[in-house]
Short mmCIF file of N, CA and C in Angstrom, two decimals:
data_model
loop_
_atom_site.label_atom_id
_atom_site.label_comp_id
_atom_site.label_asym_id
_atom_site.label_seq_id
_atom_site.Cartn_x
_atom_site.Cartn_y
_atom_site.Cartn_z
N MET A 1 0.78 -1.26 0.03
CA MET A 1 -0.06 0.19 0.04
C MET A 1 1.03 1.36 -0.07
N ASP A 2 0.49 2.27 -0.61
CA ASP A 2 1.33 3.51 -0.82
C ASP A 2 0.69 4.46 0.07
N TYR A 3 1.97 5.16 0.50
CA TYR A 3 1.56 6.44 1.44
C TYR A 3 1.34 7.66 0.54
N LEU A 4 0.21 8.60 0.84
CA LEU A 4 0.01 9.60 -0.05
C LEU A 4 0.57 10.77 0.75
N LEU A 5 1.18 11.67 0.09
CA LEU A 5 1.71 12.76 0.53
C LEU A 5 1.38 13.93 -0.21
N LYS A 6 0.84 14.95 0.27
CA LYS A 6 0.27 16.32 -0.37
C LYS A 6 1.69 17.15 -0.62
N VAL A 7 1.92 17.57 -1.82
CA VAL A 7 2.92 18.32 -2.13
C VAL A 7 2.68 19.41 -3.09
N LYS A 8 3.23 20.45 -2.65
CA LYS A 8 3.10 21.77 -3.54
C LYS A 8 4.26 21.78 -4.38
N ALA A 9 4.09 21.95 -5.77
CA ALA A 9 5.24 22.07 -6.69
C ALA A 9 4.92 23.26 -7.62
N LYS A 10 5.93 23.88 -8.07
CA LYS A 10 5.75 24.99 -9.15
C LYS A 10 6.43 24.48 -10.41
N VAL A 11 5.57 24.98 -11.58
CA VAL A 11 6.10 24.24 -13.06
C VAL A 11 6.85 25.47 -13.63
N TYR A 12 8.08 25.33 -13.91
CA TYR A 12 9.02 26.43 -14.40
C TYR A 12 9.07 25.80 -15.97
N THR A 13 9.34 26.61 -16.94
CA THR A 13 9.59 26.33 -18.18
C THR A 13 10.97 26.88 -18.84
N ASP A 14 11.24 27.80 -18.08
CA ASP A 14 12.53 28.51 -18.52
C ASP A 14 13.64 28.55 -17.28
N VAL A 15 13.58 29.86 -16.93
CA VAL A 15 14.58 30.23 -16.05
C VAL A 15 14.11 29.92 -14.69
N ILE A 16 15.23 29.34 -13.70
CA ILE A 16 14.78 29.17 -12.42
C ILE A 16 15.04 30.34 -11.64
N SER A 17 14.11 30.94 -10.82
CA SER A 17 14.24 32.11 -10.06
C SER A 17 12.91 32.13 -8.97
N HIS A 18 13.34 32.16 -7.81
CA HIS A 18 12.24 31.96 -6.71
C HIS A 18 11.49 33.28 -6.82
N ASP A 19 12.11 34.24 -7.35
CA ASP A 19 11.40 35.58 -7.26
C ASP A 19 10.66 35.82 -8.57
N ASN A 20 10.79 34.84 -9.55
CA ASN A 20 10.29 35.24 -10.77
C ASN A 20 9.40 34.09 -11.29
N TYR A 21 8.46 33.48 -10.68
CA TYR A 21 7.79 32.42 -11.22
C TYR A 21 6.22 32.83 -11.06
N ASN A 22 5.46 32.24 -12.01
CA ASN A 22 4.07 32.73 -12.14
C ASN A 22 3.39 31.57 -11.03
N LEU A 23 2.69 32.46 -10.23
CA LEU A 23 2.15 31.58 -9.02
C LEU A 23 1.06 30.64 -9.53
N SER A 24 0.37 30.72 -10.74
CA SER A 24 -0.70 29.95 -11.23
C SER A 24 -0.06 28.55 -11.72
N THR A 25 1.27 28.41 -11.84
CA THR A 25 1.73 27.29 -12.19
C THR A 25 2.30 26.50 -10.94
N THR A 26 1.91 26.93 -9.66
CA THR A 26 2.00 26.08 -8.31
C THR A 26 0.77 25.22 -8.29
N VAL A 27 1.09 24.20 -8.13
CA VAL A 27 0.02 23.04 -8.08
C VAL A 27 0.22 22.21 -6.85
N GLU A 28 -0.63 21.79 -6.24
CA GLU A 28 -0.89 21.06 -4.84
C GLU A 28 -1.47 19.60 -5.51
N VAL A 29 -0.56 18.47 -5.06
CA VAL A 29 -0.82 17.22 -5.66
C VAL A 29 -0.61 16.20 -4.53
N ASN A 30 -1.16 15.04 -4.62
CA ASN A 30 -0.93 13.84 -3.91
C ASN A 30 0.12 12.97 -4.56
N VAL A 31 1.08 12.72 -3.85
CA VAL A 31 2.30 11.84 -4.41
C VAL A 31 2.38 10.45 -3.80
N PRO A 32 1.81 9.56 -4.46
CA PRO A 32 2.01 7.97 -3.83
C PRO A 32 3.21 7.62 -3.60
N ILE A 33 3.78 7.14 -2.36
CA ILE A 33 5.22 6.88 -2.09
C ILE A 33 5.01 5.49 -1.66
N PRO A 34 5.77 4.34 -2.17
CA PRO A 34 5.53 3.19 -1.52
C PRO A 34 5.87 3.04 -0.02
N GLU A 35 5.16 2.42 0.85
CA GLU A 35 5.19 2.43 2.14
C GLU A 35 6.47 2.05 2.72
N GLU A 36 7.18 1.09 2.24
CA GLU A 36 8.62 0.76 2.87
C GLU A 36 9.54 1.81 2.54
N LYS A 37 9.57 2.35 1.46
CA LYS A 37 10.41 3.67 1.31
C LYS A 37 9.98 4.72 2.06
N TRP A 38 8.74 4.90 2.18
CA TRP A 38 8.47 5.99 3.11
C TRP A 38 8.99 5.72 4.67
N GLU A 39 8.55 4.57 4.94
CA GLU A 39 9.15 4.25 6.37
C GLU A 39 10.48 4.29 6.44
N SER A 40 11.25 3.76 5.57
CA SER A 40 12.76 3.94 5.63
C SER A 40 13.20 5.47 5.53
N GLU A 41 12.65 6.18 4.79
CA GLU A 41 13.06 7.64 4.92
C GLU A 41 12.76 8.57 6.13
N MET A 42 11.45 8.02 6.83
CA MET A 42 11.24 8.63 7.84
C MET A 42 12.10 8.13 9.08
N ASN A 43 12.50 6.73 9.01
CA ASN A 43 13.44 6.44 9.87
C ASN A 43 14.81 7.15 9.98
N ILE A 44 15.20 7.42 8.59
CA ILE A 44 16.42 8.36 8.43
C ILE A 44 16.42 9.66 8.97
N LEU A 45 15.04 10.26 8.68
CA LEU A 45 14.71 11.67 9.09
C LEU A 45 14.89 11.88 10.71
N VAL A 46 14.20 10.63 11.23
CA VAL A 46 14.19 10.77 12.79
C VAL A 46 15.56 10.77 13.10
N ASP A 47 16.28 10.08 12.84
CA ASP A 47 17.78 9.93 13.06
C ASP A 47 18.45 11.23 13.04
N GLU A 48 18.42 11.66 11.72
CA GLU A 48 18.92 13.17 11.38
C GLU A 48 18.21 14.20 12.28
N ILE A 49 17.32 14.19 12.49
CA ILE A 49 16.90 15.47 13.41
C ILE A 49 17.17 15.26 14.87
N GLU A 50 17.15 13.85 15.28
CA GLU A 50 17.69 13.64 16.51
C GLU A 50 19.15 14.11 16.89
N ALA A 51 19.97 13.66 15.77
CA ALA A 51 21.41 14.23 15.72
C ALA A 51 21.38 15.72 15.78
N ASP A 52 20.59 16.40 14.95
CA ASP A 52 20.74 17.66 14.84
C ASP A 52 20.21 18.41 16.24
N ILE A 53 19.27 18.15 16.74
CA ILE A 53 18.68 18.45 18.21
C ILE A 53 19.90 18.32 19.12
N GLU A 54 20.71 17.29 19.17
CA GLU A 54 21.77 17.15 20.11
C GLU A 54 23.07 18.20 19.80
N ASN A 55 23.23 18.54 18.54
CA ASN A 55 24.14 19.50 18.11
C ASN A 55 23.66 20.97 17.96
N CYS A 56 22.52 21.18 18.45
CA CYS A 56 21.74 22.59 17.84
C CYS A 56 22.15 23.69 18.85
N ASP A 57 22.31 24.81 18.58
CA ASP A 57 22.43 25.73 19.30
C ASP A 57 21.38 26.73 19.76
N ALA A 58 20.28 26.36 18.84
CA ALA A 58 19.05 26.99 19.11
C ALA A 58 18.36 26.66 20.23
N ASP A 59 17.73 27.42 21.09
CA ASP A 59 16.69 27.24 22.06
C ASP A 59 15.58 26.26 21.83
N GLU A 60 15.55 24.89 22.20
CA GLU A 60 14.36 24.15 21.88
C GLU A 60 12.97 24.61 22.28
N ASP A 61 13.04 25.52 23.42
CA ASP A 61 11.79 26.10 23.93
C ASP A 61 11.33 27.14 22.98
N ASP A 62 12.33 27.94 22.47
CA ASP A 62 11.80 28.94 21.82
C ASP A 62 11.22 28.49 20.30
N LEU A 63 11.96 27.16 19.93
CA LEU A 63 11.29 26.66 18.67
C LEU A 63 9.98 26.18 19.04
N ASP A 64 9.66 25.66 19.95
CA ASP A 64 8.30 25.08 20.41
C ASP A 64 7.36 26.22 20.61
N ASP A 65 7.63 27.23 20.96
CA ASP A 65 6.71 28.47 20.97
C ASP A 65 6.64 29.12 19.80
N ALA A 66 7.34 28.86 18.76
CA ALA A 66 7.04 29.40 17.39
C ALA A 66 5.76 29.20 16.83
N SER A 67 5.40 29.87 15.83
CA SER A 67 4.11 29.57 15.06
C SER A 67 4.58 30.06 13.58
N GLY A 68 5.20 29.06 12.86
CA GLY A 68 5.66 29.19 11.54
C GLY A 68 7.14 29.26 11.60
N TYR A 69 7.55 29.04 10.04
CA TYR A 69 8.93 28.91 9.87
C TYR A 69 9.09 29.59 8.47
N ILE A 70 10.37 30.08 8.35
CA ILE A 70 10.86 30.38 6.92
C ILE A 70 11.52 29.45 6.35
N GLY A 71 11.09 29.04 5.14
CA GLY A 71 11.32 27.71 4.41
C GLY A 71 12.76 28.27 3.48
N THR A 72 13.52 27.19 3.03
CA THR A 72 14.65 27.38 2.29
C THR A 72 14.33 28.37 1.08
N ASP A 73 13.26 28.49 0.49
CA ASP A 73 12.85 29.29 -0.54
C ASP A 73 12.56 30.66 -0.05
N GLY A 74 12.76 31.19 1.35
CA GLY A 74 12.53 32.35 1.87
C GLY A 74 11.10 32.70 2.11
N ASP A 75 10.04 31.78 1.89
CA ASP A 75 8.77 32.17 2.04
C ASP A 75 8.57 31.70 3.60
N VAL A 76 7.50 32.33 4.12
CA VAL A 76 7.12 31.96 5.56
C VAL A 76 6.00 30.90 5.52
N TYR A 77 5.78 29.89 6.32
CA TYR A 77 4.94 28.90 6.26
C TYR A 77 4.32 28.73 7.67
N ASP A 78 2.95 28.57 7.75
CA ASP A 78 2.24 28.52 9.04
C ASP A 78 2.41 27.32 9.36
N SER A 79 2.86 27.08 10.77
CA SER A 79 2.68 25.68 11.59
C SER A 79 2.82 26.01 13.01
N ASN A 80 2.46 25.07 13.87
CA ASN A 80 2.49 24.90 15.22
C ASN A 80 4.01 24.96 15.84
N GLY A 81 4.14 24.94 16.94
CA GLY A 81 5.32 24.88 17.67
C GLY A 81 6.25 23.65 17.43
N SER A 82 5.49 22.56 17.44
CA SER A 82 6.16 21.16 17.28
C SER A 82 6.76 21.13 15.88
N GLN A 83 5.59 21.49 14.87
CA GLN A 83 5.90 21.41 13.51
C GLN A 83 7.05 22.24 13.12
N THR A 84 7.18 23.36 13.83
CA THR A 84 8.05 24.51 13.39
C THR A 84 9.47 23.84 14.01
N ARG A 85 9.55 23.34 15.03
CA ARG A 85 10.79 22.87 15.45
C ARG A 85 11.41 21.65 14.37
N ILE A 86 10.42 20.88 14.01
CA ILE A 86 11.01 19.83 13.09
C ILE A 86 11.25 20.35 11.93
N ALA A 87 10.46 21.48 11.44
CA ALA A 87 11.07 21.93 10.10
C ALA A 87 12.29 22.81 10.27
N TYR A 88 12.56 23.18 11.39
CA TYR A 88 13.94 23.80 11.50
C TYR A 88 14.90 23.09 11.56
N HIS A 89 14.71 21.78 12.11
CA HIS A 89 15.87 20.83 12.21
C HIS A 89 16.02 20.06 10.80
N LEU A 90 15.03 19.92 10.07
CA LEU A 90 14.99 19.29 8.61
C LEU A 90 15.91 20.28 7.75
N MET A 91 15.57 21.65 7.85
CA MET A 91 16.20 22.50 7.10
C MET A 91 17.68 22.82 7.35
N ASP A 92 17.94 22.64 8.64
CA ASP A 92 19.30 22.65 9.22
C ASP A 92 20.30 21.64 8.71
N PHE A 93 19.93 20.58 8.54
CA PHE A 93 20.67 19.30 7.89
C PHE A 93 20.52 19.25 6.23
N GLY A 94 19.69 19.86 5.68
CA GLY A 94 19.39 20.01 4.36
C GLY A 94 18.38 19.09 4.03
N GLY A 95 17.41 18.75 4.61
CA GLY A 95 16.32 17.65 4.58
C GLY A 95 15.17 18.30 3.57
N ASP A 96 15.32 19.05 2.67
CA ASP A 96 14.40 19.47 1.85
C ASP A 96 13.31 18.66 1.08
N MET A 97 12.24 19.12 0.87
CA MET A 97 11.26 18.15 0.24
C MET A 97 11.63 17.39 -0.98
N ALA A 98 12.17 18.24 -1.85
CA ALA A 98 12.85 17.70 -2.94
C ALA A 98 13.84 16.30 -2.77
N THR A 99 14.73 16.46 -2.09
CA THR A 99 15.58 15.46 -1.57
C THR A 99 14.70 14.42 -0.90
N ILE A 100 13.91 14.60 0.01
CA ILE A 100 12.97 13.53 0.63
C ILE A 100 12.27 12.78 -0.51
N LEU A 101 11.64 13.47 -1.50
CA LEU A 101 10.91 12.66 -2.41
C LEU A 101 11.99 11.94 -3.29
N ASP A 102 13.07 12.52 -3.71
CA ASP A 102 14.09 11.87 -4.42
C ASP A 102 14.53 10.43 -3.61
N HIS A 103 14.80 10.47 -2.44
CA HIS A 103 15.00 9.32 -1.51
C HIS A 103 13.96 8.25 -1.60
N CYS A 104 12.78 8.73 -1.66
CA CYS A 104 11.88 8.00 -1.80
C CYS A 104 11.43 7.33 -3.24
N SER A 105 12.33 7.68 -4.18
CA SER A 105 12.01 7.56 -5.53
C SER A 105 10.66 7.79 -6.01
N ALA A 106 10.33 9.05 -5.71
CA ALA A 106 8.92 9.53 -5.85
C ALA A 106 8.95 10.67 -6.88
N LEU A 107 10.04 11.23 -7.39
CA LEU A 107 9.78 12.35 -8.35
C LEU A 107 9.11 11.85 -9.60
N GLY A 108 9.25 10.67 -10.06
CA GLY A 108 8.39 10.34 -11.34
C GLY A 108 6.92 10.42 -10.97
N ALA A 109 6.53 9.92 -9.70
CA ALA A 109 5.09 10.01 -9.23
C ALA A 109 4.76 11.54 -9.23
N LEU A 110 5.66 12.33 -8.57
CA LEU A 110 5.33 13.66 -8.43
C LEU A 110 5.17 14.39 -9.99
N ARG A 111 5.95 13.93 -11.04
CA ARG A 111 5.92 14.54 -12.40
C ARG A 111 4.45 13.98 -12.71
N ASP A 112 3.97 12.69 -12.65
CA ASP A 112 2.75 12.31 -13.10
C ASP A 112 1.57 13.10 -12.60
N ALA A 113 1.65 13.33 -11.33
CA ALA A 113 0.51 13.94 -10.52
C ALA A 113 0.50 15.24 -11.00
N MET A 114 1.58 15.88 -11.23
CA MET A 114 1.53 17.23 -11.89
C MET A 114 0.88 17.41 -13.28
N VAL A 115 1.45 16.55 -14.11
CA VAL A 115 0.81 16.21 -15.39
C VAL A 115 -0.60 16.22 -15.34
N ALA A 116 -1.25 15.18 -14.51
CA ALA A 116 -2.52 15.05 -14.38
C ALA A 116 -3.34 16.21 -13.86
N GLU A 117 -2.75 16.91 -12.89
CA GLU A 117 -3.35 18.06 -12.44
C GLU A 117 -3.54 19.24 -13.47
N LEU A 118 -2.34 19.45 -14.35
CA LEU A 118 -2.44 20.44 -15.07
C LEU A 118 -3.29 20.32 -16.39
N GLU A 119 -3.40 18.80 -16.74
CA GLU A 119 -4.16 18.58 -17.87
C GLU A 119 -5.89 18.76 -17.46
N ALA A 120 -6.14 18.34 -16.17
CA ALA A 120 -7.39 18.37 -15.60
C ALA A 120 -7.70 20.04 -15.34
N ASN A 121 -7.02 20.80 -14.95
CA ASN A 121 -7.37 22.09 -14.44
C ASN A 121 -6.59 23.44 -15.09
N GLN A 122 -5.64 22.99 -15.82
CA GLN A 122 -5.07 24.24 -16.56
C GLN A 122 -4.44 23.54 -17.88
N PRO A 123 -5.44 23.21 -18.74
CA PRO A 123 -4.99 22.49 -20.01
C PRO A 123 -4.51 23.36 -21.08
N GLU A 124 -4.53 24.71 -20.58
CA GLU A 124 -3.98 25.75 -21.66
C GLU A 124 -2.49 25.97 -21.41
N LYS A 125 -1.96 25.23 -20.26
CA LYS A 125 -0.41 25.12 -19.96
C LYS A 125 0.25 24.14 -20.83
N ILE A 126 0.05 24.18 -22.04
CA ILE A 126 0.58 23.10 -23.18
C ILE A 126 2.01 22.94 -22.89
N ARG A 127 2.81 24.10 -22.85
CA ARG A 127 4.20 24.04 -22.76
C ARG A 127 4.70 23.19 -21.46
N GLU A 128 4.19 23.72 -20.24
CA GLU A 128 4.66 23.17 -18.97
C GLU A 128 4.06 21.62 -19.12
N ILE A 129 2.95 21.28 -19.54
CA ILE A 129 2.64 19.94 -19.52
C ILE A 129 3.63 19.19 -20.39
N GLN A 130 3.91 19.57 -21.56
CA GLN A 130 4.85 18.80 -22.37
C GLN A 130 6.40 18.82 -21.84
N MET A 131 6.73 19.76 -21.15
CA MET A 131 8.16 19.89 -20.48
C MET A 131 8.19 18.65 -19.56
N LEU A 132 7.07 18.56 -18.77
CA LEU A 132 6.94 17.50 -17.61
C LEU A 132 6.96 16.03 -18.29
N LYS A 133 5.97 16.04 -19.25
CA LYS A 133 6.13 14.62 -19.99
C LYS A 133 7.57 14.10 -20.53
N ASP A 134 8.23 15.28 -21.08
CA ASP A 134 9.53 14.97 -21.69
C ASP A 134 10.61 14.48 -20.56
N MET A 135 10.40 14.79 -19.35
CA MET A 135 11.50 14.35 -18.32
C MET A 135 11.46 12.90 -17.86
N LYS A 136 12.60 12.54 -18.14
CA LYS A 136 12.98 10.70 -17.90
C LYS A 136 13.69 10.69 -16.84
N ASP A 137 13.97 9.46 -16.35
CA ASP A 137 14.83 8.85 -15.53
C ASP A 137 14.59 9.75 -14.31
N LEU A 138 13.60 9.93 -13.55
CA LEU A 138 13.56 10.83 -12.73
C LEU A 138 13.99 9.91 -11.36
N ASP A 139 13.52 8.78 -11.22
CA ASP A 139 13.75 7.84 -10.16
C ASP A 139 14.90 6.89 -10.33
N SER A 140 15.86 6.99 -10.98
CA SER A 140 17.00 6.23 -11.25
C SER A 140 17.91 6.30 -9.97
N ASP A 141 18.69 5.32 -9.45
CA ASP A 141 19.49 5.44 -8.51
C ASP A 141 20.72 5.43 -8.49
N ASP A 142 20.93 6.03 -9.94
CA ASP A 142 22.31 6.22 -10.32
C ASP A 142 22.66 7.70 -9.65
N ASP A 143 23.87 7.77 -9.03
CA ASP A 143 24.33 9.05 -8.70
C ASP A 143 24.93 9.94 -9.74
N GLU A 144 24.05 10.79 -10.10
CA GLU A 144 24.44 11.77 -11.00
C GLU A 144 25.42 12.83 -10.66
N LYS A 145 26.02 13.47 -11.63
CA LYS A 145 26.92 14.51 -11.06
C LYS A 145 26.24 15.53 -10.48
N GLU A 146 26.86 16.24 -9.77
CA GLU A 146 26.25 17.28 -9.12
C GLU A 146 26.66 18.36 -10.00
N GLU A 147 25.30 19.34 -10.16
CA GLU A 147 25.37 20.47 -10.93
C GLU A 147 25.77 21.51 -10.04
N ASP A 148 26.70 22.37 -10.79
CA ASP A 148 27.27 23.48 -9.93
C ASP A 148 26.17 24.48 -9.57
N GLU A 149 26.46 25.26 -8.57
CA GLU A 149 25.47 26.08 -8.23
C GLU A 149 25.08 27.23 -9.24
N GLU A 150 26.15 27.66 -10.06
CA GLU A 150 25.80 28.55 -10.79
C GLU A 150 24.95 28.01 -12.04
N ASP A 151 25.03 26.57 -12.19
CA ASP A 151 24.01 26.11 -13.30
C ASP A 151 22.66 26.29 -13.00
N TRP A 152 22.28 26.40 -11.90
CA TRP A 152 20.74 26.55 -11.55
C TRP A 152 19.98 27.73 -11.82
N TYR A 153 20.96 28.83 -12.30
CA TYR A 153 20.23 30.02 -12.56
C TYR A 153 20.38 30.46 -14.09
N GLY A 154 19.67 31.55 -14.39
CA GLY A 154 19.83 32.03 -15.73
C GLY A 154 19.56 31.16 -16.82
N ASP A 155 20.56 31.26 -17.83
CA ASP A 155 20.22 30.55 -19.11
C ASP A 155 20.52 29.08 -18.93
N ASN A 156 21.15 28.86 -17.86
CA ASN A 156 21.65 27.18 -17.83
C ASN A 156 20.49 26.20 -17.49
N TRP A 157 19.19 26.72 -17.48
CA TRP A 157 18.26 25.86 -17.10
C TRP A 157 18.15 24.56 -18.12
N ASP A 158 18.60 24.87 -19.25
CA ASP A 158 18.59 23.79 -20.30
C ASP A 158 19.60 22.90 -20.22
N ARG A 159 20.64 22.98 -19.34
CA ARG A 159 21.72 22.14 -19.18
C ARG A 159 21.69 21.15 -18.03
N LEU A 160 20.78 21.40 -17.03
CA LEU A 160 20.42 20.68 -15.87
C LEU A 160 19.64 19.30 -16.29
N SER A 161 20.17 18.33 -15.50
CA SER A 161 19.34 17.08 -15.79
C SER A 161 18.02 17.19 -15.51
N ASP A 162 17.22 16.15 -15.83
CA ASP A 162 15.78 16.24 -15.67
C ASP A 162 15.50 15.91 -14.26
N LYS A 163 16.34 15.19 -13.48
CA LYS A 163 16.04 14.92 -12.02
C LYS A 163 16.40 16.47 -11.41
N MET A 164 17.26 17.13 -11.57
CA MET A 164 17.79 18.42 -10.95
C MET A 164 16.63 19.36 -11.27
N LYS A 165 16.08 19.39 -12.58
CA LYS A 165 14.87 20.54 -12.89
C LYS A 165 13.78 20.08 -11.93
N MET A 166 13.54 18.74 -12.02
CA MET A 166 12.19 18.14 -11.18
C MET A 166 12.48 18.53 -9.79
N LYS A 167 13.59 18.43 -9.13
CA LYS A 167 13.80 18.72 -7.79
C LYS A 167 13.70 20.30 -7.39
N GLU A 168 14.11 20.86 -8.32
CA GLU A 168 13.87 22.48 -8.22
C GLU A 168 12.39 22.91 -8.32
N MET A 169 11.52 22.29 -8.81
CA MET A 169 10.13 22.43 -8.92
C MET A 169 9.55 22.24 -7.59
N VAL A 170 9.85 21.57 -6.66
CA VAL A 170 9.28 21.18 -5.30
C VAL A 170 9.45 22.63 -4.34
N VAL A 171 8.18 22.84 -4.16
CA VAL A 171 8.11 23.94 -3.03
C VAL A 171 8.79 23.71 -1.76
N GLY A 172 9.36 24.81 -1.05
CA GLY A 172 9.95 24.59 0.34
C GLY A 172 9.04 24.15 1.43
N GLU A 173 8.01 24.20 1.19
CA GLU A 173 6.99 23.83 2.29
C GLU A 173 6.93 22.52 2.67
N TYR A 174 7.05 22.30 3.90
CA TYR A 174 6.79 20.80 4.39
C TYR A 174 5.54 20.46 4.58
N PRO A 175 4.91 19.21 4.23
CA PRO A 175 3.39 18.92 4.60
C PRO A 175 3.35 18.85 6.08
N LEU A 176 2.32 19.54 6.62
CA LEU A 176 2.17 19.36 8.11
C LEU A 176 1.92 17.94 8.60
N ASP A 177 1.28 16.98 7.81
CA ASP A 177 1.09 15.72 8.52
C ASP A 177 2.47 15.16 8.52
N MET A 178 3.39 15.46 7.64
CA MET A 178 4.64 15.03 7.71
C MET A 178 5.48 15.36 8.95
N LEU A 179 5.28 16.57 9.07
CA LEU A 179 5.77 17.11 10.38
C LEU A 179 5.57 16.57 11.61
N ASP A 180 4.10 16.44 11.75
CA ASP A 180 3.36 15.76 12.92
C ASP A 180 3.96 14.32 13.00
N GLU A 181 3.97 13.74 12.10
CA GLU A 181 4.39 12.26 12.11
C GLU A 181 5.75 12.32 12.67
N LEU A 182 6.79 13.17 12.14
CA LEU A 182 8.30 13.01 12.73
C LEU A 182 8.09 13.44 14.20
N ALA A 183 7.39 14.65 14.47
CA ALA A 183 7.32 14.84 15.90
C ALA A 183 6.91 13.96 16.83
N ARG A 184 6.04 13.00 16.43
CA ARG A 184 5.32 12.11 17.30
C ARG A 184 6.66 10.90 17.40
N ARG A 185 7.31 10.59 16.13
CA ARG A 185 8.19 9.56 16.51
C ARG A 185 9.42 9.88 17.24
N ILE A 186 9.68 11.28 17.24
CA ILE A 186 10.83 11.82 17.90
C ILE A 186 10.39 11.91 19.43
N ASN A 187 9.30 12.23 19.65
CA ASN A 187 8.89 12.49 21.30
C ASN A 187 8.48 11.00 21.71
N ARG A 188 8.41 9.94 21.07
CA ARG A 188 8.16 8.67 21.58
C ARG A 188 9.62 7.87 22.29
N LYS A 189 10.58 8.49 21.42
CA LYS A 189 11.93 7.99 22.05
C LYS A 189 12.22 8.35 23.45
#
């Protein structure tokens, strides 16, 4: 049985810029993730978060009292204290949503869900739909070369691998149910 995760993603067709994308191309979709992969990733995230908590300079009480967090994309997201604390620690060690989905081999499922959503509700986005359909090998386990930071911006979009383009499309917001589940697992130990 698959775990369904609600993910927000934005569809780019050209230049990557968090300050310069059309909000109408942000879609919210359910991404099916095989249960065993989701469980494995959650266990890894719990271990990483616990290690980050041990080495963290932030005051945990301040994090628990916070309501919201600033994501890696600079946007502010609503969350309660325990969700904010988990989001803070995820960001601290680089556990962004794109990486989580990649570890779960779910980038292909994300692409398929985005295509279905756009075809059903924004069929005029022909270019965006075709670009997504053309993306291949999103869930391969091959370690591909790391693109340089400079390749992520400007006219270099076409040089990125399909996997890196797909990872850039995932919005920085963590699903609240995922944050709640991680908080429960950490507080149980």
